[in-house]
mmCIF file of C-alpha atoms in Angstrom:
data_model
loop_
_atom_site.group_PDB
_atom_site.id
_atom_site.type_symbol
_atom_site.label_atom_id
_atom_site.label_comp_id
_atom_site.label_asym_id
_atom_site.label_seq_id
_atom_site.Cartn_x
_atom_site.Cartn_y
_atom_site.Cartn_z
ATOM 1 C CA MET A 13 -7.314 -3.485 -15.447
ATOM 2 C CA ALA A 14 -9.609 -2.545 -12.558
ATOM 3 C CA GLY A 15 -10.802 -5.561 -10.632
ATOM 4 C CA GLU A 16 -7.699 -7.657 -11.285
ATOM 5 C CA VAL A 17 -5.876 -8.891 -8.196
ATOM 6 C CA THR A 18 -2.665 -7.001 -7.390
ATOM 7 C CA ILE A 19 -1.718 -8.357 -3.958
ATOM 8 C CA SER A 20 -2.574 -11.844 -2.697
ATOM 9 C CA ALA A 21 -1.767 -13.302 0.694
ATOM 10 C CA ARG A 22 -2.014 -17.093 0.668
ATOM 11 C CA ASN A 23 -2.259 -18.972 3.997
ATOM 12 C CA VAL A 24 0.193 -16.545 5.577
ATOM 13 C CA VAL A 25 1.532 -17.264 9.049
ATOM 14 C CA LYS A 26 3.928 -14.950 10.877
ATOM 15 C CA ALA A 27 5.259 -16.253 14.172
ATOM 16 C CA PHE A 28 7.584 -14.429 16.533
ATOM 17 C CA GLY A 29 9.648 -16.571 18.875
ATOM 18 C CA GLN A 30 10.357 -20.289 18.896
ATOM 19 C CA GLY A 31 8.635 -23.456 20.041
ATOM 20 C CA ALA A 32 5.751 -23.436 22.502
ATOM 21 C CA GLY A 33 6.382 -19.782 23.331
ATOM 22 C CA ALA A 34 5.999 -18.577 19.739
ATOM 23 C CA VAL A 35 3.362 -15.902 19.161
ATOM 24 C CA ARG A 36 1.374 -16.023 15.910
ATOM 25 C CA ALA A 37 0.913 -12.411 14.840
ATOM 26 C CA LEU A 38 -0.758 -13.735 11.671
ATOM 27 C CA ASP A 39 -2.572 -17.050 11.710
ATOM 28 C CA ASP A 40 -3.376 -18.541 8.263
ATOM 29 C CA VAL A 41 -4.367 -15.261 6.607
ATOM 30 C CA SER A 42 -5.578 -15.268 2.991
ATOM 31 C CA VAL A 43 -6.852 -12.183 1.152
ATOM 32 C CA ASP A 44 -6.932 -10.710 -2.352
ATOM 33 C CA ILE A 45 -6.483 -6.961 -2.890
ATOM 34 C CA ARG A 46 -7.559 -5.627 -6.268
ATOM 35 C CA GLN A 47 -5.781 -3.274 -8.591
ATOM 36 C CA GLY A 48 -6.697 0.357 -8.083
ATOM 37 C CA GLU A 49 -8.718 -0.045 -4.900
ATOM 38 C CA PHE A 50 -8.477 1.639 -1.526
ATOM 39 C CA PHE A 51 -8.207 -1.367 0.784
ATOM 40 C CA THR A 52 -8.142 -0.965 4.553
ATOM 41 C CA LEU A 53 -6.829 -3.328 7.225
ATOM 42 C CA LEU A 54 -8.878 -2.436 10.289
ATOM 43 C CA GLY A 55 -8.582 -3.735 13.828
ATOM 44 C CA PRO A 56 -7.394 -3.079 17.377
ATOM 45 C CA SER A 57 -3.750 -2.926 18.440
ATOM 46 C CA GLY A 58 -2.074 -6.318 18.213
ATOM 47 C CA CYS A 59 -4.538 -7.778 15.693
ATOM 48 C CA GLY A 60 -1.861 -8.331 12.993
ATOM 49 C CA LYS A 61 -2.735 -5.542 10.549
ATOM 50 C CA THR A 62 0.669 -3.818 10.650
ATOM 51 C CA THR A 63 2.447 -7.181 10.487
ATOM 52 C CA LEU A 64 0.584 -7.990 7.257
ATOM 53 C CA LEU A 65 1.528 -4.571 5.867
ATOM 54 C CA ARG A 66 5.187 -5.187 6.722
ATOM 55 C CA LEU A 67 5.087 -8.560 4.950
ATOM 56 C CA ILE A 68 3.747 -6.871 1.813
ATOM 57 C CA ALA A 69 6.458 -4.207 2.080
ATOM 58 C CA GLY A 70 9.215 -6.783 2.573
ATOM 59 C CA PHE A 71 10.259 -5.606 6.039
ATOM 60 C CA GLU A 72 9.287 -9.040 7.394
ATOM 61 C CA MET A 73 9.242 -12.494 5.803
ATOM 62 C CA PRO A 74 6.355 -14.948 6.329
ATOM 63 C CA THR A 75 6.924 -17.979 8.541
ATOM 64 C CA GLU A 76 4.552 -19.887 6.265
ATOM 65 C CA GLY A 77 2.543 -19.033 3.176
ATOM 66 C CA THR A 78 3.203 -16.651 0.303
ATOM 67 C CA ILE A 79 2.734 -13.022 -0.740
ATOM 68 C CA LEU A 80 2.012 -12.577 -4.445
ATOM 69 C CA LEU A 81 2.157 -9.411 -6.533
ATOM 70 C CA ASP A 82 0.445 -9.727 -9.920
ATOM 71 C CA GLY A 83 0.671 -13.504 -9.482
ATOM 72 C CA THR A 84 4.428 -13.551 -8.777
ATOM 73 C CA ASP A 85 5.734 -14.751 -5.411
ATOM 74 C CA ILE A 86 7.559 -11.842 -3.747
ATOM 75 C CA SER A 87 7.713 -13.367 -0.253
ATOM 76 C CA THR A 88 11.518 -13.363 -0.074
ATOM 77 C CA LEU A 89 12.264 -10.238 -2.130
ATOM 78 C CA PRO A 90 13.892 -7.360 -0.210
ATOM 79 C CA PRO A 91 11.934 -4.085 -0.019
ATOM 80 C CA ASN A 92 14.033 -2.302 -2.641
ATOM 81 C CA ARG A 93 13.118 -4.932 -5.240
ATOM 82 C CA ARG A 94 9.371 -4.563 -4.774
ATOM 83 C CA PRO A 95 7.311 -1.936 -6.668
ATOM 84 C CA VAL A 96 5.832 -0.915 -3.330
ATOM 85 C CA ASN A 97 6.301 2.230 -1.222
ATOM 86 C CA THR A 98 5.335 2.924 2.388
ATOM 87 C CA VAL A 99 4.147 6.048 4.206
ATOM 88 C CA PHE A 100 4.912 5.691 7.894
ATOM 89 C CA GLN A 101 3.126 7.158 10.885
ATOM 90 C CA SER A 102 6.189 9.338 11.592
ATOM 91 C CA TYR A 103 6.477 10.464 7.901
ATOM 92 C CA ALA A 104 10.316 9.996 8.123
ATOM 93 C CA LEU A 105 11.089 13.213 6.205
ATOM 94 C CA PHE A 106 14.570 14.712 5.905
ATOM 95 C CA PRO A 107 14.457 17.975 7.936
ATOM 96 C CA HIS A 108 17.600 19.420 6.301
ATOM 97 C CA LEU A 109 16.111 19.113 2.795
ATOM 98 C CA THR A 110 13.460 21.253 1.139
ATOM 99 C CA VAL A 111 10.023 19.946 0.207
ATOM 100 C CA ALA A 112 11.072 19.496 -3.431
ATOM 101 C CA GLN A 113 14.318 17.757 -2.417
ATOM 102 C CA ASN A 114 12.430 15.349 -0.179
ATOM 103 C CA ILE A 115 10.077 14.440 -3.022
ATOM 104 C CA ALA A 116 12.949 14.022 -5.463
ATOM 105 C CA PHE A 117 15.071 11.913 -3.123
ATOM 106 C CA GLY A 118 13.643 8.504 -4.013
ATOM 107 C CA LEU A 119 13.781 9.215 -7.743
ATOM 108 C CA GLU A 120 17.434 10.219 -7.469
ATOM 109 C CA MET A 121 18.235 7.034 -5.512
ATOM 110 C CA LEU A 122 16.681 5.064 -8.375
ATOM 111 C CA GLY A 123 19.050 6.798 -10.796
ATOM 112 C CA LYS A 124 16.353 8.568 -12.799
ATOM 113 C CA PRO A 125 17.537 11.234 -15.294
ATOM 114 C CA GLY A 126 17.563 14.814 -14.010
ATOM 115 C CA ALA A 127 14.837 15.982 -16.371
ATOM 116 C CA GLU A 128 12.532 13.153 -15.249
ATOM 117 C CA VAL A 129 13.229 13.887 -11.593
ATOM 118 C CA LYS A 130 12.379 17.557 -12.115
ATOM 119 C CA ALA A 131 9.193 16.789 -14.034
ATOM 120 C CA ARG A 132 7.957 14.160 -11.565
ATOM 121 C CA THR A 133 8.749 16.401 -8.602
ATOM 122 C CA ALA A 134 6.755 19.243 -10.157
ATOM 123 C CA ALA A 135 3.860 16.885 -10.892
ATOM 124 C CA MET A 136 3.823 15.597 -7.322
ATOM 125 C CA LEU A 137 3.951 19.120 -5.879
ATOM 126 C CA ALA A 138 0.890 19.956 -7.971
ATOM 127 C CA LEU A 139 -0.871 16.722 -6.982
ATOM 128 C CA VAL A 140 -0.590 17.464 -3.253
ATOM 129 C CA LYS A 141 -1.066 21.229 -3.776
ATOM 130 C CA LEU A 142 2.281 22.276 -2.310
ATOM 131 C CA GLU A 143 3.806 24.180 -5.238
ATOM 132 C CA ALA A 144 4.179 27.310 -3.106
ATOM 133 C CA MET A 145 6.084 25.343 -0.441
ATOM 134 C CA ALA A 146 8.650 23.730 -2.753
ATOM 135 C CA THR A 147 11.679 25.592 -1.369
ATOM 136 C CA ARG A 148 10.728 25.411 2.312
ATOM 137 C CA LYS A 149 12.371 23.044 4.765
ATOM 138 C CA THR A 150 9.984 20.380 6.006
ATOM 139 C CA SER A 151 10.581 21.535 9.591
ATOM 140 C CA GLN A 152 8.766 24.750 8.642
ATOM 141 C CA LEU A 153 5.568 22.919 7.655
ATOM 142 C CA SER A 154 2.450 21.979 9.575
ATOM 143 C CA GLY A 155 1.652 18.337 10.337
ATOM 144 C CA GLY A 156 -0.818 18.126 7.458
ATOM 145 C CA GLN A 157 1.682 19.638 5.020
ATOM 146 C CA GLN A 158 4.392 17.244 6.174
ATOM 147 C CA GLN A 159 2.062 14.348 5.543
ATOM 148 C CA ARG A 160 1.424 15.602 2.006
ATOM 149 C CA VAL A 161 5.181 15.710 1.398
ATOM 150 C CA ALA A 162 5.508 12.116 2.623
ATOM 151 C CA LEU A 163 2.698 11.058 0.301
ATOM 152 C CA ALA A 164 4.228 12.900 -2.664
ATOM 153 C CA ARG A 165 7.648 11.325 -2.039
ATOM 154 C CA ALA A 166 6.103 7.840 -1.876
ATOM 155 C CA LEU A 167 4.000 8.386 -5.017
ATOM 156 C CA ALA A 168 6.765 9.961 -7.109
ATOM 157 C CA PRO A 169 8.327 6.647 -8.305
ATOM 158 C CA GLN A 170 4.834 5.485 -9.386
ATOM 159 C CA PRO A 171 4.680 2.312 -7.271
ATOM 160 C CA LYS A 172 2.110 -0.345 -8.051
ATOM 161 C CA VAL A 173 1.058 -0.364 -4.390
ATOM 162 C CA LEU A 174 1.197 2.333 -1.705
ATOM 163 C CA LEU A 175 1.171 1.147 1.902
ATOM 164 C CA LEU A 176 -0.032 3.559 4.591
ATOM 165 C CA ASP A 177 0.668 2.680 8.225
ATOM 166 C CA GLU A 178 -1.742 4.788 10.332
ATOM 167 C CA PRO A 179 -0.506 8.025 8.681
ATOM 168 C CA LEU A 180 -3.306 10.195 10.146
ATOM 169 C CA SER A 181 -2.922 9.262 13.802
ATOM 170 C CA ALA A 182 -0.669 12.215 14.684
ATOM 171 C CA LEU A 183 -3.064 14.826 13.296
ATOM 172 C CA ASP A 184 -5.771 16.677 15.192
ATOM 173 C CA LEU A 185 -9.409 15.736 14.571
ATOM 174 C CA LYS A 186 -10.284 18.495 12.073
ATOM 175 C CA LEU A 187 -7.136 17.981 10.006
ATOM 176 C CA ARG A 188 -7.562 14.207 10.151
ATOM 177 C CA LYS A 189 -11.016 14.520 8.597
ATOM 178 C CA GLU A 190 -9.671 16.823 5.877
ATOM 179 C CA MET A 191 -6.847 14.408 5.091
ATOM 180 C CA GLN A 192 -9.253 11.478 4.836
ATOM 181 C CA ILE A 193 -10.869 13.233 1.870
ATOM 182 C CA GLU A 194 -7.467 14.209 0.494
ATOM 183 C CA LEU A 195 -6.139 10.640 0.630
ATOM 184 C CA LYS A 196 -9.152 9.319 -1.236
ATOM 185 C CA ARG A 197 -8.717 12.034 -3.869
ATOM 186 C CA LEU A 198 -5.065 11.106 -4.352
ATOM 187 C CA GLN A 199 -5.931 7.433 -4.697
ATOM 188 C CA LEU A 200 -8.607 8.143 -7.303
ATOM 189 C CA GLU A 201 -6.378 10.525 -9.284
ATOM 190 C CA THR A 202 -3.349 8.223 -9.364
ATOM 191 C CA GLY A 203 -5.224 4.915 -9.746
ATOM 192 C CA ILE A 204 -2.630 3.266 -7.491
ATOM 193 C CA THR A 205 -3.648 0.490 -5.101
ATOM 194 C CA PHE A 206 -3.674 1.919 -1.564
ATOM 195 C CA ILE A 207 -3.451 -0.444 1.423
ATOM 196 C CA PHE A 208 -4.270 1.507 4.559
ATOM 197 C CA VAL A 209 -3.803 0.365 8.165
ATOM 198 C CA THR A 210 -5.915 1.896 10.927
ATOM 199 C CA HIS A 211 -7.699 1.149 14.183
ATOM 200 C CA ASP A 212 -10.131 4.015 13.503
ATOM 201 C CA GLN A 213 -13.450 2.743 12.160
ATOM 202 C CA GLU A 214 -14.465 6.195 10.878
ATOM 203 C CA GLU A 215 -11.335 6.409 8.724
ATOM 204 C CA ALA A 216 -12.081 2.965 7.311
ATOM 205 C CA LEU A 217 -15.731 3.729 6.588
ATOM 206 C CA THR A 218 -14.913 7.117 5.027
ATOM 207 C CA MET A 219 -12.219 6.118 2.555
ATOM 208 C CA SER A 220 -12.306 2.409 1.781
ATOM 209 C CA ASP A 221 -13.549 0.540 -1.247
ATOM 210 C CA ARG A 222 -13.259 -2.596 0.884
ATOM 211 C CA ILE A 223 -12.278 -3.321 4.465
ATOM 212 C CA ALA A 224 -10.685 -6.355 6.107
ATOM 213 C CA VAL A 225 -11.597 -6.451 9.792
ATOM 214 C CA MET A 226 -8.874 -8.231 11.779
ATOM 215 C CA SER A 227 -8.670 -9.709 15.266
ATOM 216 C CA ALA A 228 -6.156 -12.013 16.960
ATOM 217 C CA GLY A 229 -4.100 -12.545 13.809
ATOM 218 C CA LYS A 230 -7.063 -13.515 11.624
ATOM 219 C CA ILE A 231 -9.270 -11.743 9.100
ATOM 220 C CA GLN A 232 -12.796 -11.826 10.475
ATOM 221 C CA GLN A 233 -14.605 -10.350 7.461
ATOM 222 C CA VAL A 234 -13.860 -8.644 4.146
ATOM 223 C CA GLY A 235 -16.375 -6.426 2.395
ATOM 224 C CA THR A 236 -17.499 -2.929 1.580
ATOM 225 C CA ALA A 237 -18.231 -0.578 4.466
ATOM 226 C CA LYS A 238 -21.960 -1.031 3.844
ATOM 227 C CA GLU A 239 -21.732 -4.836 3.742
ATOM 228 C CA ILE A 240 -19.785 -5.021 6.985
ATOM 229 C CA TYR A 241 -21.942 -2.475 8.786
ATOM 230 C CA ILE A 242 -25.309 -3.923 7.752
ATOM 231 C CA HIS A 243 -24.377 -7.622 7.705
ATOM 232 C CA PRO A 244 -21.577 -8.219 10.239
ATOM 233 C CA LYS A 245 -20.337 -11.802 10.177
ATOM 234 C CA ASN A 246 -19.838 -12.178 13.928
ATOM 235 C CA ARG A 247 -20.071 -10.417 17.268
ATOM 236 C CA PHE A 248 -16.564 -8.960 17.053
ATOM 237 C CA VAL A 249 -17.199 -7.301 13.678
ATOM 238 C CA ALA A 250 -20.596 -5.988 14.794
ATOM 239 C CA SER A 251 -19.084 -4.436 17.920
ATOM 240 C CA PHE A 252 -15.944 -3.047 16.273
ATOM 241 C CA ILE A 253 -17.679 -1.357 13.318
ATOM 242 C CA GLY A 254 -19.987 1.287 14.717
ATOM 243 C CA GLU A 255 -22.195 1.035 17.780
ATOM 244 C CA THR A 256 -24.589 -1.858 18.175
ATOM 245 C CA ASN A 257 -26.996 -3.517 20.590
ATOM 246 C CA PHE A 258 -26.787 -7.227 21.328
ATOM 247 C CA LEU A 259 -29.811 -9.223 22.453
ATOM 248 C CA THR A 260 -29.704 -12.870 23.471
ATOM 249 C CA GLY A 261 -32.654 -15.234 23.541
ATOM 250 C CA THR A 262 -34.122 -18.517 22.340
ATOM 251 C CA ALA A 263 -34.382 -19.145 18.600
ATOM 252 C CA GLU A 264 -37.887 -19.818 17.298
ATOM 253 C CA ALA A 265 -39.231 -20.110 13.769
ATOM 254 C CA GLY A 266 -38.652 -16.649 12.286
ATOM 255 C CA ALA A 267 -38.141 -15.002 15.668
ATOM 256 C CA LEU A 268 -36.095 -14.578 18.834
ATOM 257 C CA ARG A 269 -37.782 -15.000 22.229
ATOM 258 C CA LEU A 270 -36.175 -12.779 24.874
ATOM 259 C CA ALA A 271 -35.931 -13.589 28.567
ATOM 260 C CA THR A 272 -38.550 -10.859 29.087
ATOM 261 C CA GLY A 273 -40.991 -12.952 27.052
ATOM 262 C CA ASP A 274 -40.985 -10.484 24.161
ATOM 263 C CA ARG A 275 -40.747 -11.800 20.607
ATOM 264 C CA ILE A 276 -38.584 -10.156 17.928
ATOM 265 C CA ASP A 277 -39.097 -11.034 14.261
ATOM 266 C CA VAL A 278 -35.890 -12.371 12.677
ATOM 267 C CA PRO A 279 -36.531 -13.622 9.131
ATOM 268 C CA GLY A 280 -34.874 -16.964 8.441
ATOM 269 C CA MET A 281 -34.372 -17.848 12.104
ATOM 270 C CA THR A 282 -34.859 -21.562 12.799
ATOM 271 C CA PRO A 283 -35.710 -23.092 16.182
ATOM 272 C CA GLY A 284 -32.892 -24.316 18.379
ATOM 273 C CA GLY A 285 -31.038 -23.070 21.414
ATOM 274 C CA THR A 286 -29.704 -19.741 22.567
ATOM 275 C CA VAL A 287 -28.636 -17.237 19.910
ATOM 276 C CA THR A 288 -27.522 -13.602 19.745
ATOM 277 C CA VAL A 289 -28.784 -10.896 17.427
ATOM 278 C CA CYS A 290 -27.569 -7.360 16.863
ATOM 279 C CA VAL A 291 -29.375 -4.168 15.906
ATOM 280 C CA ARG A 292 -27.862 -0.739 15.308
ATOM 281 C CA PRO A 293 -29.019 2.132 17.572
ATOM 282 C CA GLU A 294 -30.401 4.151 14.650
ATOM 283 C CA GLN A 295 -32.671 1.217 13.734
ATOM 284 C CA LEU A 296 -34.617 1.396 17.013
ATOM 285 C CA ARG A 297 -38.025 3.081 16.954
ATOM 286 C CA LEU A 298 -39.501 4.505 20.171
ATOM 287 C CA GLY A 299 -43.205 5.002 20.723
ATOM 288 C CA PRO A 300 -45.993 4.332 23.227
ATOM 289 C CA ALA A 301 -45.633 1.242 25.432
ATOM 290 C CA GLU A 302 -48.329 -0.647 23.534
ATOM 291 C CA ASP A 303 -48.928 -4.284 22.610
ATOM 292 C CA GLY A 304 -46.436 -5.456 19.971
ATOM 293 C CA ALA A 305 -43.646 -3.249 21.285
ATOM 294 C CA ILE A 306 -40.959 -4.211 23.779
ATOM 295 C CA LYS A 307 -41.463 -2.231 26.976
ATOM 296 C CA ALA A 308 -38.408 -0.309 28.175
ATOM 297 C CA ARG A 309 -37.630 2.559 30.505
ATOM 298 C CA VAL A 310 -35.516 5.605 29.634
ATOM 299 C CA ARG A 311 -32.426 5.716 31.852
ATOM 300 C CA THR A 312 -30.421 8.608 30.398
ATOM 301 C CA LEU A 313 -30.539 10.998 27.434
ATOM 302 C CA VAL A 314 -27.279 12.244 25.915
ATOM 303 C CA TYR A 315 -27.450 15.133 23.435
ATOM 304 C CA PHE A 316 -24.846 15.085 20.622
ATOM 305 C CA GLY A 317 -26.162 17.930 18.492
ATOM 306 C CA THR A 318 -27.450 16.136 15.405
ATOM 307 C CA ASP A 319 -28.309 13.029 17.452
ATOM 308 C CA THR A 320 -29.638 12.203 20.876
ATOM 309 C CA HIS A 321 -28.614 8.880 22.404
ATOM 310 C CA CYS A 322 -31.367 7.361 24.498
ATOM 311 C CA HIS A 323 -30.131 4.716 26.953
ATOM 312 C CA LEU A 324 -32.897 2.252 27.801
ATOM 313 C CA ALA A 325 -33.417 -0.682 30.166
ATOM 314 C CA LEU A 326 -35.696 -3.620 29.361
ATOM 315 C CA SER A 327 -37.818 -5.183 32.104
ATOM 316 C CA ASP A 328 -35.062 -7.721 32.914
ATOM 317 C CA GLY A 329 -32.383 -5.032 33.168
ATOM 318 C CA THR A 330 -30.878 -5.536 29.675
ATOM 319 C CA GLU A 331 -29.492 -2.213 28.448
ATOM 320 C CA ILE A 332 -29.886 -0.965 24.874
ATOM 321 C CA VAL A 333 -29.291 2.362 23.132
ATOM 322 C CA ALA A 334 -31.445 4.155 20.566
ATOM 323 C CA ARG A 335 -29.960 6.921 18.427
ATOM 324 C CA LEU A 336 -32.601 9.494 17.531
ATOM 325 C CA GLN A 337 -32.253 12.447 15.200
ATOM 326 C CA SER A 338 -32.435 15.583 17.309
ATOM 327 C CA PRO A 339 -35.222 18.017 16.388
ATOM 328 C CA ALA A 340 -34.403 21.691 15.815
ATOM 329 C CA SER A 341 -35.345 22.476 19.415
ATOM 330 C CA GLY A 342 -32.863 19.910 20.741
ATOM 331 C CA ASP A 343 -35.638 18.382 22.869
ATOM 332 C CA ALA A 344 -36.089 14.689 22.061
ATOM 333 C CA GLY A 345 -39.543 14.723 23.696
ATOM 334 C CA LEU A 346 -38.498 12.056 26.180
ATOM 335 C CA ALA A 347 -37.743 12.145 29.883
ATOM 336 C CA GLU A 348 -35.612 10.007 32.143
ATOM 337 C CA GLY A 349 -37.750 7.362 33.825
ATOM 338 C CA GLN A 350 -40.369 7.432 31.070
ATOM 339 C CA GLU A 351 -41.730 4.073 29.837
ATOM 340 C CA VAL A 352 -41.634 3.601 26.062
ATOM 341 C CA GLY A 353 -42.269 0.890 23.509
ATOM 342 C CA VAL A 354 -39.354 -0.290 21.358
ATOM 343 C CA THR A 355 -39.745 -1.626 17.823
ATOM 344 C CA PHE A 356 -37.174 -2.184 15.074
ATOM 345 C CA ALA A 357 -36.901 -1.080 11.452
ATOM 346 C CA PRO A 358 -37.691 -3.911 8.990
ATOM 347 C CA GLY A 359 -34.663 -6.165 8.406
ATOM 348 C CA ALA A 360 -32.599 -4.374 11.055
ATOM 349 C CA VAL A 361 -32.192 -7.351 13.398
ATOM 350 C CA GLN A 362 -29.290 -9.599 12.361
ATOM 351 C CA ARG A 363 -28.200 -12.898 13.829
ATOM 352 C CA VAL A 364 -24.492 -12.972 14.673
ATOM 353 C CA GLU A 365 -22.088 -15.734 15.645
ATOM 354 C CA ASP A 366 -19.965 -15.414 18.769
#
């Protein structure tokens, strides 16, 4: 049933090495992944995301804690005894076999009857739209087609969970974007729980039902793309998901007082000490340098087609960026060196922890 928990990590620690020199790749990680969702582990290299995926797959065993599947502890089960399949970054296809033979391979290793193997192979070829390529060797396929074969082979045994370890990283930008849509389609059509590992925020935002942002072996925040983007829990999450501006000042009742003397409304802010807020570039509004607006000077304008990025400097030298929708003419109506007034969209300014 949708919404039920399929995979649970409970206080998982994974340490490599012994004694004082041991490195904790995962440090007390707990997370629930629901049945039938597209769940993404997102973070920079070395954050622990692939280690967590390998623990779920059974390629590594936890140093502490447990991995549960449908409430059953699978922490010590070998990979071949888990209803879980993995698609690797390298695809790991058999170049001497045809597309159909690659897809059928896992089913044959499981001892499935010939008729079932044939039927499932045909169904998978149709699912990934490679019927016309069935008799070709995988070495004759493009990178995107090879990835579809790897996906079909992993989906053929109907696993409860499909693990995807940065499977799009080897593709060019255009094909990567196409395959993002394709992966989401496959997940929706099969209803299988997908756990996807990536360092690419766009991939995570495009495909995921929920995202776990990881850093230094810990999960920093779990939520939908919208929740994480609009309400980041801390500075790391705010900076890793999308672009953002950070402003530091003194907390007042309902506001932040900048070093420039300007006051920014922050609902719910209580007096006390130095705090940091974040605001996304698209939430900045530029207008005349009038009372009530923060005075800034345009440093550079960078045209990106649909958007123009306006790099600004406040009176104390603090740099911020505004992202403005480019008009049809491409001229943002601003000039380098121009003084402007900066205001923020209602509710756009968020307090963040360091």
